[in-house]
Amino acid sequence: MTEIRELHSLEEFGEAFAVFTGIWGFEQSNQPINPELMRALAHAGNYVAGAYEGTRMVGASVAFFAEGGALHSHITGAVTGRGVGFALKQHQRAWALARGINRVTWTYDPLVRRNAHFNLAKLGARPEEYLPGFYGVMQDAVNRGDESDRLLAVWRLAEPPVPCTVEGAGVALKEEDGRPVAGDTDAKVLLVAVPADVEALRRRDPGTAKAWRHAVREVLGGLLEDGARVTGFHMKSHYVVERP
């Protein structure tokens, strides 16, 4: 059974840092979080929590208060396949609501299918802004060699997610032989594909990974900039986008 609790000691922050480093392979010159910063954030009343199975920490999350009365979730990492990430987000949701916060935001890579499915289908968050090159050049083991485009996900805790429909949808971006191919953007509802496993693709074929990055930036980023909204993630493979 997973136990989620807030963290307070340097030892606990060190455990959380070890969890994050195990996932992303942080180097000394590229650490988006460290134990000292976690201590400062926790002491100032922000959200720093760990997930435990027995005495072993298997996930952690760090969030801070943001403009407009939101909580911004800076980093969350957990072992996969055991529901730890979902348990952390539910704990974070309860923590925010207990403090009168109705909105949690975070950024994620739009090309990573499992994250899009988790954020949109499981949690009910919705991307509201496309952020090209948001973190600049990143050198961690997961993102090295790619541009750091991100979607800003907004989780409106007191509102049920708007159901999405794909009836009559056009395909604005599709996959053919592993590569992105632009389609028709005239329909009111559009599907935007992302690659099956962009992290493996970066290692195997960085040129194709870059082509996907630029195609999704142009199509999905362009639609959001024009006022469209993402309403779901279909079949674990396509963003569902409704044009205004």
PDB file of C-alpha atoms in Angstrom:
ATOM      1  CA  MET A   1       0.000   0.000   0.000  1.00  0.00           C
ATOM      2  CA  THR A   2       1.250   3.470  -0.917  1.00  0.00           C
ATOM      3  CA  GLU A   3       1.436   6.118   1.800  1.00  0.00           C
ATOM      4  CA  ILE A   4       1.709   9.785   0.792  1.00  0.00           C
ATOM      5  CA  ARG A   5       3.010  12.329   3.285  1.00  0.00           C
ATOM      6  CA  GLU A   6       4.551  15.777   3.346  1.00  0.00           C
ATOM      7  CA  LEU A   7       8.335  15.951   3.715  1.00  0.00           C
ATOM      8  CA  HIS A   8      10.144  18.059   6.311  1.00  0.00           C
ATOM      9  CA  SER A   9      13.700  16.823   6.911  1.00  0.00           C
ATOM     10  CA  LEU A  10      16.876  17.089   4.863  1.00  0.00           C
ATOM     11  CA  GLU A  11      17.067  13.307   4.851  1.00  0.00           C
ATOM     12  CA  GLU A  12      13.610  13.100   3.273  1.00  0.00           C
ATOM     13  CA  PHE A  13      14.468  15.781   0.714  1.00  0.00           C
ATOM     14  CA  GLY A  14      17.603  13.809  -0.138  1.00  0.00           C
ATOM     15  CA  GLU A  15      15.453  10.713  -0.734  1.00  0.00           C
ATOM     16  CA  ALA A  16      13.162  12.709  -3.022  1.00  0.00           C
ATOM     17  CA  PHE A  17      16.146  14.042  -4.948  1.00  0.00           C
ATOM     18  CA  ALA A  18      17.401  10.469  -5.375  1.00  0.00           C
ATOM     19  CA  VAL A  19      13.996   9.480  -6.799  1.00  0.00           C
ATOM     20  CA  PHE A  20      14.089  12.343  -9.305  1.00  0.00           C
ATOM     21  CA  THR A  21      17.695  11.652 -10.273  1.00  0.00           C
ATOM     22  CA  GLY A  22      16.897   7.988 -10.797  1.00  0.00           C
ATOM     23  CA  ILE A  23      14.167   8.958 -13.267  1.00  0.00           C
ATOM     24  CA  TRP A  24      15.813  11.827 -15.156  1.00  0.00           C
ATOM     25  CA  GLY A  25      19.531  11.213 -14.611  1.00  0.00           C
ATOM     26  CA  PHE A  26      20.272  14.775 -13.470  1.00  0.00           C
ATOM     27  CA  GLU A  27      23.834  15.980 -13.807  1.00  0.00           C
ATOM     28  CA  GLN A  28      25.531  18.428 -11.444  1.00  0.00           C
ATOM     29  CA  SER A  29      25.075  21.303 -13.893  1.00  0.00           C
ATOM     30  CA  ASN A  30      21.447  20.480 -14.681  1.00  0.00           C
ATOM     31  CA  GLN A  31      19.299  20.106 -11.572  1.00  0.00           C
ATOM     32  CA  PRO A  32      15.814  21.650 -11.721  1.00  0.00           C
ATOM     33  CA  ILE A  33      15.405  20.804  -8.028  1.00  0.00           C
ATOM     34  CA  ASN A  34      17.706  19.863  -5.158  1.00  0.00           C
ATOM     35  CA  PRO A  35      17.331  19.088  -1.437  1.00  0.00           C
ATOM     36  CA  GLU A  36      18.183  22.646  -0.350  1.00  0.00           C
ATOM     37  CA  LEU A  37      15.514  24.172  -2.580  1.00  0.00           C
ATOM     38  CA  MET A  38      12.979  21.596  -1.416  1.00  0.00           C
ATOM     39  CA  ARG A  39      13.731  22.533   2.184  1.00  0.00           C
ATOM     40  CA  ALA A  40      13.229  26.239   1.430  1.00  0.00           C
ATOM     41  CA  LEU A  41       9.963  25.609  -0.432  1.00  0.00           C
ATOM     42  CA  ALA A  42       8.575  23.352   2.299  1.00  0.00           C
ATOM     43  CA  HIS A  43       9.572  25.800   5.038  1.00  0.00           C
ATOM     44  CA  ALA A  44       7.755  28.573   3.178  1.00  0.00           C
ATOM     45  CA  GLY A  45       4.549  26.520   3.200  1.00  0.00           C
ATOM     46  CA  ASN A  46       4.654  25.053  -0.289  1.00  0.00           C
ATOM     47  CA  TYR A  47       3.888  21.469  -1.283  1.00  0.00           C
ATOM     48  CA  VAL A  48       6.682  18.892  -0.971  1.00  0.00           C
ATOM     49  CA  ALA A  49       5.495  15.306  -0.593  1.00  0.00           C
ATOM     50  CA  GLY A  50       6.785  11.770  -0.933  1.00  0.00           C
ATOM     51  CA  ALA A  51       5.147   8.432  -1.702  1.00  0.00           C
ATOM     52  CA  TYR A  52       6.272   5.431   0.326  1.00  0.00           C
ATOM     53  CA  GLU A  53       5.911   1.692   0.013  1.00  0.00           C
ATOM     54  CA  GLY A  54       6.960   0.572   3.450  1.00  0.00           C
ATOM     55  CA  THR A  55      10.086   2.556   4.283  1.00  0.00           C
ATOM     56  CA  ARG A  56      11.121   3.065   0.644  1.00  0.00           C
ATOM     57  CA  MET A  57      10.270   6.309  -1.142  1.00  0.00           C
ATOM     58  CA  VAL A  58       8.906   5.456  -4.599  1.00  0.00           C
ATOM     59  CA  GLY A  59       7.717   8.870  -5.746  1.00  0.00           C
ATOM     60  CA  ALA A  60       7.811  12.558  -4.890  1.00  0.00           C
ATOM     61  CA  SER A  61       6.256  15.836  -5.918  1.00  0.00           C
ATOM     62  CA  VAL A  62       7.169  19.506  -5.452  1.00  0.00           C
ATOM     63  CA  ALA A  63       4.760  22.392  -6.077  1.00  0.00           C
ATOM     64  CA  PHE A  64       4.654  26.075  -5.184  1.00  0.00           C
ATOM     65  CA  PHE A  65       2.059  28.811  -4.977  1.00  0.00           C
ATOM     66  CA  ALA A  66       1.599  30.674  -8.253  1.00  0.00           C
ATOM     67  CA  GLU A  67       0.044  33.878  -9.519  1.00  0.00           C
ATOM     68  CA  GLY A  68      -3.724  33.925  -9.687  1.00  0.00           C
ATOM     69  CA  GLY A  69      -4.307  31.662  -6.711  1.00  0.00           C
ATOM     70  CA  ALA A  70      -3.010  28.484  -8.357  1.00  0.00           C
ATOM     71  CA  LEU A  71      -0.600  25.801  -7.235  1.00  0.00           C
ATOM     72  CA  HIS A  72       2.126  25.116  -9.800  1.00  0.00           C
ATOM     73  CA  SER A  73       3.410  21.548  -9.729  1.00  0.00           C
ATOM     74  CA  HIS A  74       7.081  21.942 -10.648  1.00  0.00           C
ATOM     75  CA  ILE A  75       8.116  18.284 -10.680  1.00  0.00           C
ATOM     76  CA  THR A  76       6.494  14.925  -9.973  1.00  0.00           C
ATOM     77  CA  GLY A  77       8.187  11.582 -10.460  1.00  0.00           C
ATOM     78  CA  ALA A  78       7.303   8.033  -9.461  1.00  0.00           C
ATOM     79  CA  VAL A  79       7.906   4.397 -10.260  1.00  0.00           C
ATOM     80  CA  THR A  80       5.665   3.339 -13.129  1.00  0.00           C
ATOM     81  CA  GLY A  81       2.903   0.795 -13.297  1.00  0.00           C
ATOM     82  CA  ARG A  82       1.792   0.811  -9.661  1.00  0.00           C
ATOM     83  CA  GLY A  83      -0.491   3.860  -9.461  1.00  0.00           C
ATOM     84  CA  VAL A  84       1.985   5.884  -7.401  1.00  0.00           C
ATOM     85  CA  GLY A  85       1.869   8.931  -9.677  1.00  0.00           C
ATOM     86  CA  PHE A  86      -1.934   9.000  -9.546  1.00  0.00           C
ATOM     87  CA  ALA A  87      -1.893   8.688  -5.751  1.00  0.00           C
ATOM     88  CA  LEU A  88       0.535  11.624  -5.532  1.00  0.00           C
ATOM     89  CA  LYS A  89      -1.659  13.822  -7.723  1.00  0.00           C
ATOM     90  CA  GLN A  90      -4.761  12.970  -5.675  1.00  0.00           C
ATOM     91  CA  HIS A  91      -2.876  13.882  -2.490  1.00  0.00           C
ATOM     92  CA  GLN A  92      -1.776  17.126  -4.128  1.00  0.00           C
ATOM     93  CA  ARG A  93      -5.379  17.830  -5.154  1.00  0.00           C
ATOM     94  CA  ALA A  94      -6.665  17.313  -1.589  1.00  0.00           C
ATOM     95  CA  TRP A  95      -3.827  19.473  -0.203  1.00  0.00           C
ATOM     96  CA  ALA A  96      -4.710  22.302  -2.595  1.00  0.00           C
ATOM     97  CA  LEU A  97      -8.460  22.153  -1.946  1.00  0.00           C
ATOM     98  CA  ALA A  98      -7.852  22.217   1.822  1.00  0.00           C
ATOM     99  CA  ARG A  99      -6.125  25.580   1.292  1.00  0.00           C
ATOM    100  CA  GLY A 100      -8.805  27.047  -0.946  1.00  0.00           C
ATOM    101  CA  ILE A 101      -6.880  26.443  -4.166  1.00  0.00           C
ATOM    102  CA  ASN A 102      -9.042  25.295  -7.087  1.00  0.00           C
ATOM    103  CA  ARG A 103      -6.436  25.196  -9.845  1.00  0.00           C
ATOM    104  CA  VAL A 104      -3.212  23.199 -10.231  1.00  0.00           C
ATOM    105  CA  THR A 105      -0.917  23.777 -13.202  1.00  0.00           C
ATOM    106  CA  TRP A 106       2.166  22.034 -14.558  1.00  0.00           C
ATOM    107  CA  THR A 107       4.115  21.637 -17.776  1.00  0.00           C
ATOM    108  CA  TYR A 108       4.760  18.451 -19.717  1.00  0.00           C
ATOM    109  CA  ASP A 109       6.260  17.349 -23.007  1.00  0.00           C
ATOM    110  CA  PRO A 110       3.399  17.197 -25.556  1.00  0.00           C
ATOM    111  CA  LEU A 111       5.126  14.372 -27.444  1.00  0.00           C
ATOM    112  CA  VAL A 112       5.067  11.865 -24.567  1.00  0.00           C
ATOM    113  CA  ARG A 113       1.905   9.807 -25.033  1.00  0.00           C
ATOM    114  CA  ARG A 114       1.732   8.264 -21.575  1.00  0.00           C
ATOM    115  CA  ASN A 115       1.949  11.705 -19.922  1.00  0.00           C
ATOM    116  CA  ALA A 116      -0.738  13.131 -22.192  1.00  0.00           C
ATOM    117  CA  HIS A 117      -3.029  10.179 -21.406  1.00  0.00           C
ATOM    118  CA  PHE A 118      -2.343  10.455 -17.669  1.00  0.00           C
ATOM    119  CA  ASN A 119      -2.870  14.221 -17.541  1.00  0.00           C
ATOM    120  CA  LEU A 120      -5.929  14.446 -19.790  1.00  0.00           C
ATOM    121  CA  ALA A 121      -7.730  11.099 -19.578  1.00  0.00           C
ATOM    122  CA  LYS A 122      -6.965  10.020 -16.004  1.00  0.00           C
ATOM    123  CA  LEU A 123      -6.795  13.361 -14.183  1.00  0.00           C
ATOM    124  CA  GLY A 124      -8.998  15.514 -16.384  1.00  0.00           C
ATOM    125  CA  ALA A 125      -6.498  18.370 -16.772  1.00  0.00           C
ATOM    126  CA  ARG A 126      -6.489  20.328 -20.024  1.00  0.00           C
ATOM    127  CA  PRO A 127      -3.588  21.955 -21.899  1.00  0.00           C
ATOM    128  CA  GLU A 128      -4.179  25.672 -22.273  1.00  0.00           C
ATOM    129  CA  GLU A 129      -0.899  27.015 -23.666  1.00  0.00           C
ATOM    130  CA  TYR A 130       1.871  25.751 -25.938  1.00  0.00           C
ATOM    131  CA  LEU A 131       5.312  26.859 -24.721  1.00  0.00           C
ATOM    132  CA  PRO A 132       8.092  26.387 -27.325  1.00  0.00           C
ATOM    133  CA  GLY A 133      11.605  25.880 -25.942  1.00  0.00           C
ATOM    134  CA  PHE A 134      10.310  26.596 -22.444  1.00  0.00           C
ATOM    135  CA  TYR A 135      13.313  25.314 -20.463  1.00  0.00           C
ATOM    136  CA  GLY A 136      15.973  26.075 -23.060  1.00  0.00           C
ATOM    137  CA  VAL A 137      18.601  23.412 -23.677  1.00  0.00           C
ATOM    138  CA  MET A 138      18.174  20.453 -21.337  1.00  0.00           C
ATOM    139  CA  GLN A 139      20.914  17.917 -20.639  1.00  0.00           C
ATOM    140  CA  ASP A 140      19.215  15.281 -18.486  1.00  0.00           C
ATOM    141  CA  ALA A 141      19.171  11.672 -19.655  1.00  0.00           C
ATOM    142  CA  VAL A 142      15.519  11.801 -20.761  1.00  0.00           C
ATOM    143  CA  ASN A 143      15.469  15.094 -22.688  1.00  0.00           C
ATOM    144  CA  ARG A 144      19.045  15.406 -23.983  1.00  0.00           C
ATOM    145  CA  GLY A 145      19.232  16.242 -27.669  1.00  0.00           C
ATOM    146  CA  ASP A 146      15.668  17.555 -27.966  1.00  0.00           C
ATOM    147  CA  GLU A 147      14.038  20.971 -27.752  1.00  0.00           C
ATOM    148  CA  SER A 148      12.117  21.634 -24.550  1.00  0.00           C
ATOM    149  CA  ASP A 149       8.639  22.464 -25.899  1.00  0.00           C
ATOM    150  CA  ARG A 150       5.989  22.082 -23.210  1.00  0.00           C
ATOM    151  CA  LEU A 151       2.236  22.260 -22.790  1.00  0.00           C
ATOM    152  CA  LEU A 152       0.854  24.092 -19.767  1.00  0.00           C
ATOM    153  CA  ALA A 153      -1.719  21.754 -18.237  1.00  0.00           C
ATOM    154  CA  VAL A 154      -4.433  23.279 -16.058  1.00  0.00           C
ATOM    155  CA  TRP A 155      -6.317  21.048 -13.609  1.00  0.00           C
ATOM    156  CA  ARG A 156      -9.487  22.807 -12.495  1.00  0.00           C
ATOM    157  CA  LEU A 157     -10.197  20.898  -9.310  1.00  0.00           C
ATOM    158  CA  ALA A 158     -13.770  22.011  -8.736  1.00  0.00           C
ATOM    159  CA  GLU A 159     -14.940  21.561 -12.335  1.00  0.00           C
ATOM    160  CA  PRO A 160     -15.688  18.277 -14.117  1.00  0.00           C
ATOM    161  CA  PRO A 161     -13.738  17.981 -17.388  1.00  0.00           C
ATOM    162  CA  VAL A 162     -15.674  18.861 -20.519  1.00  0.00           C
ATOM    163  CA  PRO A 163     -16.350  15.608 -22.430  1.00  0.00           C
ATOM    164  CA  CYS A 164     -14.716  15.416 -25.840  1.00  0.00           C
ATOM    165  CA  THR A 165     -16.149  14.106 -29.075  1.00  0.00           C
ATOM    166  CA  VAL A 166     -14.340  12.796 -32.139  1.00  0.00           C
ATOM    167  CA  GLU A 167     -17.423  12.422 -34.318  1.00  0.00           C
ATOM    168  CA  GLY A 168     -16.716  13.976 -37.691  1.00  0.00           C
ATOM    169  CA  ALA A 169     -13.164  14.856 -36.659  1.00  0.00           C
ATOM    170  CA  GLY A 170     -10.549  15.717 -39.224  1.00  0.00           C
ATOM    171  CA  VAL A 171      -6.940  14.614 -38.887  1.00  0.00           C
ATOM    172  CA  ALA A 172      -4.679  17.653 -38.639  1.00  0.00           C
ATOM    173  CA  LEU A 173      -1.531  15.594 -38.041  1.00  0.00           C
ATOM    174  CA  LYS A 174      -1.137  11.877 -38.679  1.00  0.00           C
ATOM    175  CA  GLU A 175       1.590   9.250 -38.618  1.00  0.00           C
ATOM    176  CA  GLU A 176       2.724   7.548 -41.817  1.00  0.00           C
ATOM    177  CA  ASP A 177       5.633   5.102 -41.710  1.00  0.00           C
ATOM    178  CA  GLY A 178       6.630   6.560 -38.358  1.00  0.00           C
ATOM    179  CA  ARG A 179       6.832  10.142 -39.574  1.00  0.00           C
ATOM    180  CA  PRO A 180       4.457  13.094 -39.062  1.00  0.00           C
ATOM    181  CA  VAL A 181       2.290  14.102 -42.005  1.00  0.00           C
ATOM    182  CA  ALA A 182       0.179  17.260 -41.909  1.00  0.00           C
ATOM    183  CA  GLY A 183      -3.463  16.880 -42.847  1.00  0.00           C
ATOM    184  CA  ASP A 184      -6.608  18.953 -43.067  1.00  0.00           C
ATOM    185  CA  THR A 185      -7.346  21.591 -40.431  1.00  0.00           C
ATOM    186  CA  ASP A 186     -10.732  22.719 -41.766  1.00  0.00           C
ATOM    187  CA  ALA A 187     -12.937  20.568 -39.513  1.00  0.00           C
ATOM    188  CA  LYS A 188     -14.249  21.972 -36.245  1.00  0.00           C
ATOM    189  CA  VAL A 189     -12.900  18.958 -34.316  1.00  0.00           C
ATOM    190  CA  LEU A 190      -9.367  17.843 -35.137  1.00  0.00           C
ATOM    191  CA  LEU A 191      -7.044  14.998 -34.155  1.00  0.00           C
ATOM    192  CA  VAL A 192      -3.333  15.646 -33.681  1.00  0.00           C
ATOM    193  CA  ALA A 193      -1.111  12.557 -33.499  1.00  0.00           C
ATOM    194  CA  VAL A 194       2.053  12.163 -31.433  1.00  0.00           C
ATOM    195  CA  PRO A 195       4.684   9.413 -31.854  1.00  0.00           C
ATOM    196  CA  ALA A 196       4.341   6.072 -30.065  1.00  0.00           C
ATOM    197  CA  ASP A 197       7.553   6.427 -28.031  1.00  0.00           C
ATOM    198  CA  VAL A 198       9.393   9.685 -28.551  1.00  0.00           C
ATOM    199  CA  GLU A 199      12.017   8.891 -25.908  1.00  0.00           C
ATOM    200  CA  ALA A 200      13.132   5.752 -27.758  1.00  0.00           C
ATOM    201  CA  LEU A 201      12.846   7.633 -31.059  1.00  0.00           C
ATOM    202  CA  ARG A 202      15.287  10.298 -29.843  1.00  0.00           C
ATOM    203  CA  ARG A 203      17.915   7.611 -29.342  1.00  0.00           C
ATOM    204  CA  ARG A 204      17.138   5.583 -32.469  1.00  0.00           C
ATOM    205  CA  ASP A 205      16.341   8.300 -35.010  1.00  0.00           C
ATOM    206  CA  PRO A 206      16.897  11.848 -33.715  1.00  0.00           C
ATOM    207  CA  GLY A 207      16.037  13.342 -37.110  1.00  0.00           C
ATOM    208  CA  THR A 208      12.537  11.867 -37.066  1.00  0.00           C
ATOM    209  CA  ALA A 209      12.111  12.870 -33.420  1.00  0.00           C
ATOM    210  CA  LYS A 210      12.968  16.450 -34.389  1.00  0.00           C
ATOM    211  CA  ALA A 211      10.475  16.285 -37.275  1.00  0.00           C
ATOM    212  CA  TRP A 212       7.741  15.307 -34.798  1.00  0.00           C
ATOM    213  CA  ARG A 213       8.757  18.117 -32.455  1.00  0.00           C
ATOM    214  CA  HIS A 214       8.449  20.739 -35.176  1.00  0.00           C
ATOM    215  CA  ALA A 215       5.254  19.275 -36.656  1.00  0.00           C
ATOM    216  CA  VAL A 216       3.432  19.187 -33.312  1.00  0.00           C
ATOM    217  CA  ARG A 217       4.690  22.682 -32.520  1.00  0.00           C
ATOM    218  CA  GLU A 218       3.345  23.981 -35.819  1.00  0.00           C
ATOM    219  CA  VAL A 219       0.007  22.161 -35.786  1.00  0.00           C
ATOM    220  CA  LEU A 220      -0.980  21.870 -32.114  1.00  0.00           C
ATOM    221  CA  GLY A 221       0.830  25.040 -31.058  1.00  0.00           C
ATOM    222  CA  GLY A 222      -0.683  26.913 -33.978  1.00  0.00           C
ATOM    223  CA  LEU A 223      -4.209  25.745 -33.175  1.00  0.00           C
ATOM    224  CA  LEU A 224      -3.902  26.780 -29.525  1.00  0.00           C
ATOM    225  CA  GLU A 225      -2.488  30.147 -30.519  1.00  0.00           C
ATOM    226  CA  ASP A 226      -5.517  30.654 -32.782  1.00  0.00           C
ATOM    227  CA  GLY A 227      -7.901  30.066 -29.895  1.00  0.00           C
ATOM    228  CA  ALA A 228      -8.621  26.336 -30.201  1.00  0.00           C
ATOM    229  CA  ARG A 229      -8.877  24.199 -27.066  1.00  0.00           C
ATOM    230  CA  VAL A 230      -7.738  20.683 -26.313  1.00  0.00           C
ATOM    231  CA  THR A 231     -10.674  18.634 -25.016  1.00  0.00           C
ATOM    232  CA  GLY A 232      -9.126  15.182 -24.633  1.00  0.00           C
ATOM    233  CA  PHE A 233      -6.608  12.546 -25.682  1.00  0.00           C
ATOM    234  CA  HIS A 234      -8.102   9.889 -27.963  1.00  0.00           C
ATOM    235  CA  MET A 235      -7.011   6.224 -28.019  1.00  0.00           C
ATOM    236  CA  LYS A 236      -3.803   7.092 -26.145  1.00  0.00           C
ATOM    237  CA  SER A 237      -2.403   8.548 -29.363  1.00  0.00           C
ATOM    238  CA  HIS A 238      -4.153  11.744 -30.549  1.00  0.00           C
ATOM    239  CA  TYR A 239      -4.984  15.101 -29.003  1.00  0.00           C
ATOM    240  CA  VAL A 240      -8.602  16.103 -29.599  1.00  0.00           C
ATOM    241  CA  VAL A 241      -8.790  19.780 -30.472  1.00  0.00           C
ATOM    242  CA  GLU A 242     -11.890  21.917 -30.978  1.00  0.00           C
ATOM    243  CA  ARG A 243     -11.553  25.054 -33.048  1.00  0.00           C
ATOM    244  CA  PRO A 244     -13.460  28.172 -31.994  1.00  0.00           C
TER     245      PRO A 244
END
